[in-house]
Coordinates of C-alpha atoms and ligand atoms in Angstrom, one line a residue:
M1 CA 9.5 -0.9 -25.5
A2 CA 11.0 -0.3 -22.1
A3 CA 12.5 -3.7 -21.4
S4 CA 14.4 -3.8 -24.7
M5 CA 16.2 -0.6 -23.9
V6 CA 18.5 -2.2 -21.4
Q7 CA 21.7 -4.0 -22.1
S8 CA 22.9 -7.1 -20.2
G9 CA 24.8 -6.4 -17.0
E10 CA 23.4 -3.0 -16.3
D11 CA 21.0 -2.0 -13.6
A12 CA 18.0 -2.7 -15.8
F13 CA 15.5 -1.9 -13.0
R14 CA 17.0 1.6 -12.4
K15 CA 16.9 2.4 -16.1
I16 CA 13.2 1.4 -16.5
F17 CA 12.4 3.2 -13.2
K18 CA 13.8 6.4 -14.7
F19 CA 12.0 5.8 -18.0
Y20 CA 8.6 5.7 -16.3
K21 CA 9.5 8.6 -13.9
R22 CA 10.5 10.9 -16.7
R23 CA 8.3 14.0 -17.2
N24 CA 9.6 15.6 -20.3
P25 CA 9.0 14.0 -22.8
P26 CA 6.5 11.7 -21.0
P27 CA 7.2 8.0 -21.5
D28 CA 5.3 5.6 -23.8
F29 CA 2.9 3.7 -21.5
S30 CA 1.9 1.2 -24.1
D31 CA 3.8 -1.7 -22.4
V32 CA 2.2 -1.2 -19.1
I33 CA -0.1 -4.1 -18.2
D34 CA -3.6 -3.2 -17.2
F35 CA -5.2 -6.1 -15.3
S36 CA -8.5 -4.2 -15.1
R37 CA -9.0 -5.1 -18.7
G38 CA -9.4 -8.7 -17.5
E39 CA -7.7 -10.3 -20.5
P40 CA -5.2 -13.1 -20.2
S41 CA -2.3 -12.7 -22.7
D42 CA 1.1 -14.1 -23.4
K43 CA 2.2 -12.5 -20.1
V44 CA -1.0 -12.4 -18.0
V45 CA -2.3 -15.8 -16.7
A46 CA -5.6 -16.4 -14.9
V47 CA -5.2 -17.6 -11.3
K48 CA -7.8 -19.8 -9.5
L49 CA -8.8 -18.6 -6.1
E50 CA -10.5 -20.5 -3.2
P51 CA -14.1 -19.1 -3.1
G52 CA -15.0 -21.7 -0.4
A53 CA -12.5 -20.2 2.0
V54 CA -14.5 -17.0 2.5
S55 CA -18.3 -16.9 2.7
D56 CA -20.2 -14.2 0.9
V57 CA -21.3 -12.7 4.3
E58 CA -17.7 -12.6 5.5
A59 CA -16.6 -10.9 2.3
A60 CA -19.4 -8.4 2.4
R61 CA -18.7 -7.5 6.1
V62 CA -15.4 -5.9 5.0
G63 CA -16.8 -4.5 1.7
L64 CA -15.7 -7.2 -0.7
Q65 CA -17.6 -8.9 -3.5
P66 CA -18.3 -12.6 -3.2
V67 CA -14.9 -14.3 -4.0
R68 CA -16.4 -16.2 -7.0
N69 CA -16.9 -12.9 -8.7
W70 CA -13.3 -11.8 -8.3
K71 CA -10.9 -12.0 -11.2
A72 CA -7.3 -12.9 -10.3
F73 CA -4.2 -13.0 -12.4
S74 CA -0.5 -13.7 -12.3
L75 CA 2.3 -13.0 -14.6
Q76 CA 4.3 -15.5 -16.6
G77 CA 7.6 -16.1 -14.7
Y78 CA 6.3 -14.7 -11.4
P79 CA 5.0 -17.6 -9.3
G80 CA 3.2 -16.5 -6.2
F81 CA 2.3 -13.1 -7.6
I82 CA -1.4 -12.5 -7.5
F83 CA -3.2 -9.4 -8.8
I84 CA -6.9 -9.0 -8.1
P85 CA -8.5 -6.0 -10.0
N86 CA -10.8 -4.2 -7.6
P87 CA -12.7 -6.9 -5.7
F88 CA -14.5 -4.2 -3.6
L89 CA -18.2 -3.8 -3.5
L90 CA -19.4 -0.6 -5.1
G91 CA -19.6 2.1 -2.4
S92 CA -17.2 0.3 0.1
Q93 CA -13.9 2.0 -0.9
P94 CA -14.8 5.3 0.7
F95 CA -14.8 3.6 4.1
W96 CA -11.3 2.4 3.6
V97 CA -10.1 5.7 2.2
R98 CA -11.6 7.5 5.3
Q99 CA -9.8 5.0 7.6
C100 CA -6.5 5.7 5.9
L101 CA -6.9 9.5 6.1
K102 CA -8.8 10.0 9.3
I103 CA -8.3 7.0 11.6
Y104 CA -4.9 5.4 10.8
T105 CA -3.2 8.8 10.9
Q106 CA -4.1 9.0 14.6
K107 CA -1.7 8.3 17.5
P108 CA -0.4 5.9 18.6
N109 CA 0.4 5.2 15.0
V110 CA 3.7 6.6 13.8
C111 CA 4.1 8.9 10.7
N112 CA 6.9 10.9 8.9
L113 CA 5.7 14.1 10.4
D114 CA 6.6 12.9 13.9
M115 CA 10.2 13.3 12.8
H116 CA 10.3 17.0 13.1
M117 CA 7.0 17.9 14.9
S118 CA 5.9 17.5 18.5
A119 CA 3.4 14.8 19.5
S120 CA 0.8 17.5 20.1
D121 CA 1.3 18.9 16.6
T122 CA 0.8 15.6 14.9
Q123 CA -2.0 14.6 17.3
D124 CA -4.9 15.3 14.9
I125 CA -3.7 15.4 11.3
W126 CA -7.2 15.0 9.9
G127 CA -8.7 17.7 12.1
K128 CA -5.9 20.1 11.4
S129 CA -6.2 19.6 7.6
I130 CA -9.8 19.7 6.8
H131 CA -10.1 23.5 6.8
G132 CA -7.2 23.9 4.4
L133 CA -8.3 21.1 2.1
S134 CA -11.7 22.7 1.8
F135 CA -10.4 25.7 -0.1
P136 CA -11.1 25.6 -3.9
P137 CA -8.1 24.7 -6.0
S138 CA -7.8 28.3 -7.3
A139 CA -7.4 29.8 -3.8
K140 CA -3.7 30.4 -2.9
R141 CA -2.9 28.8 0.4
E142 CA 0.2 29.7 2.4
A143 CA 1.2 26.3 3.7
K144 CA 0.4 22.7 2.8
T145 CA -2.0 20.9 5.2
L146 CA -0.6 18.1 7.3
L147 CA -2.4 15.6 5.2
E148 CA -0.7 17.0 2.1
R149 CA 2.7 16.6 3.9
L150 CA 1.9 13.1 5.1
R151 CA 4.1 10.5 3.4
W152 CA 3.8 7.4 5.5
V153 CA 2.1 5.9 8.6
T154 CA 3.1 2.6 10.3
L155 CA 0.8 0.3 12.2
G156 CA 1.3 -2.7 14.5
Y157 CA 5.0 -3.5 14.7
H158 CA 6.3 -0.1 13.6
Y159 CA 8.9 -0.4 10.9
N160 CA 12.1 1.3 11.9
W161 CA 13.4 3.0 8.7
D162 CA 16.9 3.5 10.1
T163 CA 17.6 0.0 11.3
K164 CA 15.3 -1.6 8.7
T165 CA 13.8 -3.9 11.4
Y166 CA 10.7 -4.4 13.5
S167 CA 11.1 -4.9 17.2
A168 CA 8.9 -6.4 19.9
N169 CA 9.0 -3.3 22.1
H170 CA 7.6 -0.9 19.5
Y171 CA 4.1 -2.3 18.8
T172 CA 0.7 -0.8 19.0
P173 CA -2.6 -2.6 18.3
F174 CA -3.2 -3.4 14.6
P175 CA -6.6 -2.1 13.4
A176 CA -9.1 -4.9 13.8
E177 CA -11.1 -4.1 10.7
L178 CA -8.0 -4.0 8.5
H179 CA -6.9 -7.3 9.9
L180 CA -10.3 -8.8 9.0
L181 CA -10.1 -7.5 5.4
S182 CA -6.5 -8.9 5.1
V183 CA -7.6 -12.3 6.5
Q184 CA -10.4 -12.6 3.9
I185 CA -8.2 -11.7 1.0
T186 CA -5.3 -13.9 1.9
A187 CA -7.6 -16.8 2.7
A188 CA -9.2 -16.5 -0.7
C189 CA -5.6 -16.6 -2.1
G190 CA -4.8 -19.9 -0.4
F191 CA -3.2 -18.5 2.8
P192 CA -5.3 -19.3 5.8
R193 CA -4.5 -18.0 9.3
F194 CA -2.8 -14.8 8.1
I195 CA -1.9 -12.5 11.0
S196 CA -1.7 -8.8 10.2
E197 CA 1.2 -7.7 12.4
A198 CA 2.6 -4.7 10.6
G199 CA 1.3 -2.1 8.2
I200 CA 2.9 0.6 6.1
L201 CA 0.7 3.2 4.5
N202 CA 2.3 5.3 1.8
Y203 CA 0.7 8.6 0.8
Y204 CA 1.6 9.7 -2.7
R205 CA 1.0 13.1 -4.3
S206 CA 0.9 13.3 -8.1
D207 CA 4.7 13.8 -8.3
S208 CA 5.7 11.2 -5.7
S209 CA 7.5 7.9 -6.4
L210 CA 8.7 5.0 -4.3
G211 CA 12.3 3.8 -4.7
I212 CA 13.4 0.3 -5.7
H213 CA 13.4 -2.1 -2.8
V214 CA 12.7 -5.6 -1.5
D215 CA 10.5 -6.1 1.5
E216 CA 12.6 -8.5 3.5
S217 CA 12.6 -7.3 7.1
E218 CA 9.7 -9.6 8.1
L219 CA 11.1 -12.7 9.8
D220 CA 8.9 -15.2 8.0
H221 CA 8.9 -14.8 4.3
S222 CA 6.6 -17.8 3.8
R223 CA 3.7 -15.5 4.7
P224 CA 2.3 -13.3 1.9
L225 CA 2.6 -9.6 1.7
L226 CA -0.7 -7.9 0.9
S227 CA -1.0 -4.5 -0.9
L228 CA -4.2 -2.4 -1.4
S229 CA -4.4 0.9 -3.4
F230 CA -6.9 3.7 -3.2
G231 CA -7.3 7.0 -5.1
Q232 CA -5.2 7.9 -8.2
S233 CA -3.4 5.1 -10.1
A234 CA 0.2 4.1 -10.1
I235 CA 2.7 2.5 -12.4
F236 CA 4.1 -0.4 -10.3
L237 CA 7.3 -2.2 -11.4
L238 CA 7.9 -5.8 -10.4
G239 CA 11.4 -7.0 -11.1
G240 CA 13.4 -10.1 -10.2
T241 CA 15.9 -11.1 -7.5
C242 CA 18.6 -8.9 -9.1
R243 CA 18.6 -5.3 -10.2
Q244 CA 19.8 -6.5 -13.6
D245 CA 16.4 -8.2 -14.2
P246 CA 14.2 -5.9 -16.2
P247 CA 10.9 -5.3 -14.3
T248 CA 7.4 -5.7 -15.6
A249 CA 5.3 -2.5 -15.5
M250 CA 1.6 -2.6 -14.5
Y251 CA -1.1 -0.2 -13.5
M252 CA -2.5 -0.3 -10.0
H253 CA -5.9 1.4 -9.9
S254 CA -8.1 2.3 -6.9
G255 CA -9.4 -0.9 -5.2
D256 CA -6.8 -3.1 -6.8
V257 CA -5.2 -5.8 -4.6
M258 CA -1.8 -7.4 -5.0
V259 CA -0.4 -10.4 -3.1
L260 CA 3.3 -11.1 -3.1
S261 CA 3.9 -14.7 -2.0
G262 CA 6.1 -17.7 -2.7
Q263 CA 8.9 -16.9 -5.1
S264 CA 7.5 -13.4 -5.7
R265 CA 7.7 -12.4 -2.0
L266 CA 11.2 -11.2 -2.2
L267 CA 11.3 -9.5 -5.6
Y268 CA 12.5 -6.0 -6.3
H269 CA 9.7 -3.5 -6.9
A270 CA 9.0 0.2 -7.0
V271 CA 6.5 2.9 -7.9
P272 CA 8.1 5.3 -10.4
R273 CA 5.0 7.3 -11.1
I274 CA 1.5 8.3 -10.1
V275 CA -1.0 8.6 -13.0
P276 CA -4.5 9.9 -13.1
A277 CA -7.2 7.4 -12.4
P278 CA -9.1 6.2 -15.5
Q279 CA -12.1 8.4 -16.4
G280 CA -15.3 7.3 -14.7
C281 CA -13.5 5.3 -12.0
A282 CA -16.6 4.5 -9.9
S283 CA -14.8 4.3 -6.6
L284 CA -13.8 7.9 -6.8
D285 CA -17.3 9.0 -7.6
M286 CA -18.7 11.3 -5.0
N287 CA -22.1 9.6 -5.2
S288 CA -21.0 6.1 -4.7
H289 CA -20.3 6.2 -1.0
S290 CA -23.6 5.0 0.4
L291 CA -23.4 1.2 0.7
D292 CA -26.4 -0.9 -0.3
S293 CA -28.6 -1.2 2.8
T294 CA -28.9 -5.0 2.5
L295 CA -25.1 -5.3 3.3
Q296 CA -25.2 -3.1 6.3
E297 CA -26.3 -5.6 8.9
H298 CA -23.0 -7.4 9.8
T299 CA -20.6 -4.9 8.3
V300 CA -17.5 -3.4 9.8
L301 CA -18.0 -0.5 7.4
E302 CA -19.2 2.4 9.3
P303 CA -21.1 5.0 7.2
V304 CA -18.9 7.8 5.9
S305 CA -20.5 11.2 6.5
D306 CA -20.9 13.7 3.6
Q307 CA -18.4 16.1 5.4
D308 CA -15.8 13.3 5.7
W309 CA -16.3 12.2 2.2
A310 CA -15.9 15.7 0.9
V311 CA -12.4 15.9 2.4
C312 CA -11.5 12.4 1.4
S313 CA -12.6 12.8 -2.2
K314 CA -10.8 16.2 -2.4
Y315 CA -7.6 14.5 -1.2
I316 CA -7.7 11.5 -3.5
Q317 CA -8.5 13.5 -6.5
S318 CA -4.8 14.2 -6.6
S319 CA -3.3 11.5 -4.4
R320 CA -2.9 7.8 -4.0
V321 CA -2.8 5.8 -0.8
N322 CA -1.2 2.4 -0.7
V323 CA -1.5 0.1 2.3
T324 CA 0.8 -3.0 2.7
I325 CA 0.0 -5.5 5.4
R326 CA 2.6 -7.9 6.6
Q327 CA 2.9 -10.9 8.9
V328 CA 6.2 -10.4 10.6
L329 CA 6.6 -13.6 12.6
G330 CA 5.8 -17.2 11.6
P331 CA 3.7 -19.4 13.8
G332 CA 5.3 -19.7 17.2
Q333 CA 8.2 -17.5 16.1
N334 CA 9.6 -14.7 18.4
F335 CA 11.9 -11.8 17.8
P336 CA 15.6 -12.6 18.5
E337 CA 16.5 -12.3 22.2
T338 CA 18.2 -8.9 21.8
F339 CA 14.9 -7.3 20.6
S340 CA 12.4 -9.1 22.8
T341 CA 10.6 -7.8 25.8
S342 CA 8.4 -9.7 28.1
H343 CA 5.1 -8.6 26.7
P344 CA 5.5 -7.4 23.2
R345 CA 2.0 -6.8 22.1
N346 CA 0.6 -4.6 24.8
E347 CA 3.5 -2.5 25.9
G348 CA 4.4 -0.6 22.8
D349 CA 6.9 2.0 23.8
Q350 CA 6.0 5.3 22.2
T351 CA 9.5 6.2 21.1
V352 CA 9.2 7.7 17.6
E353 CA 11.4 5.8 15.2
R354 CA 11.8 7.3 11.8
G355 CA 13.8 7.1 8.7
L356 CA 12.1 8.4 5.6
A357 CA 12.5 11.9 4.6
D358 CA 9.5 14.1 4.2
G359 CA 9.8 14.5 0.5
A360 CA 8.0 13.7 -2.7
F361 CA 10.5 10.9 -3.5
L362 CA 10.1 8.2 -0.9
K363 CA 13.6 7.0 -1.3
R364 CA 14.7 3.6 0.1
K365 CA 18.2 2.2 0.2
R366 CA 19.3 0.8 -3.1
S367 CA 21.7 -1.9 -4.1
N368 CA 23.3 -2.7 -7.4
S369 CA 24.4 -6.1 -6.4
C370 CA 23.1 -9.2 -8.1
D371 CA 24.5 -11.7 -5.6
C372 CA 21.4 -11.9 -3.5
V373 CA 18.4 -9.9 -2.4
D374 CA 20.3 -7.4 -0.3
T375 CA 18.2 -4.3 -0.3
V376 CA 16.1 -3.4 1.9
Q377 CA 13.4 -1.6 3.3
T378 CA 11.1 -4.0 5.0
Ligands
LIG1 O1 2.7 1.8 -3.3 C1 2.9 0.7 -3.7 O2 2.2 0.2 -4.5 C2 4.1 -0.1 -3.1 C3 4.3 0.1 -1.7 C4 5.5 -0.7 -1.2 O3 6.1 -1.4 -2.0 C5 5.8 -0.8 0.2 O4 5.3 -0.1 1.0 O5 6.7 -1.6 0.6
LIG2 MN1 7.4 -2.8 -0.9

């Protein structure tokens, strides 16, 4: 049992992170909570959502089931933590996967590859990768495609990994359809008027992990942080306000949604391991990408062509994409004077700000302190 391995006073989070990251011998996964089973237990509690906040038509427009059909859970001792196992309509995830791989990777969005490549080289990550990705797995390829080397993309207010801040003068328009999806999910969770101002997409290969961190760079922590996952599954660890608090391990499968709000908004978390999606995961099925025609009328979901889906499904057979959406500023709030410019939203300067290394381990600054939440990434 992972939590019982740690002794009081030590960095329990780090110990459990290493436990789940270990390759040889592989860890025992029997303590990992699987919300897709849909069963409340001594740790898992059902959460009531607000079905009236989102009409069935609004939900379907962005590829979501009617809210009354969603299941939602929290964890004992984590108020404000909401986990919604795959609320997407069958056949709608391929659109979101395609957006993450083909659309959100385009300029002016910023990515890890900008760190050591020219703007023209990172101009068309998708277009430059599709040929290489089409090779059968047995064929030996010289170099990895850009998509295979992609680790993160930022949207909206671009997170600066060095200063761990957002700033008014590095903003590019947030994708409208992703904002719409975020608004529907957060409204159903009891947070009306959510404004999607910053997004971080993390692209995980099968051996990637994401270090222990707290998302605290947003200026208003009363707004929820929304997380969406597609492709292969992950072990996600949710800890406390101190590194000494042993984290709870849970699976995140394709389509799963997580909301960190209230007291859970500033908790330590990490992804120590990517694990294969469960057998028969419908969202990864090549044949499930054509959306029911009755839903197509008002949808923001453009059809995904067979060619595009062939590339996407190839990529997500061994990868996971996670999207976190953040409201940075509270209502009426501005960036501190030193960061502000006269017109923050339209004049995004194109300076490339980067911080994360291009490597399988998406490392973020760590802290061993228990005094306060003093780590760090966003
Ligand atoms: O990949 C995940 O599930 C977590 C991502 C995350 O914590 C982040 O981007 O801040
Ligand atoms: Mn995070």
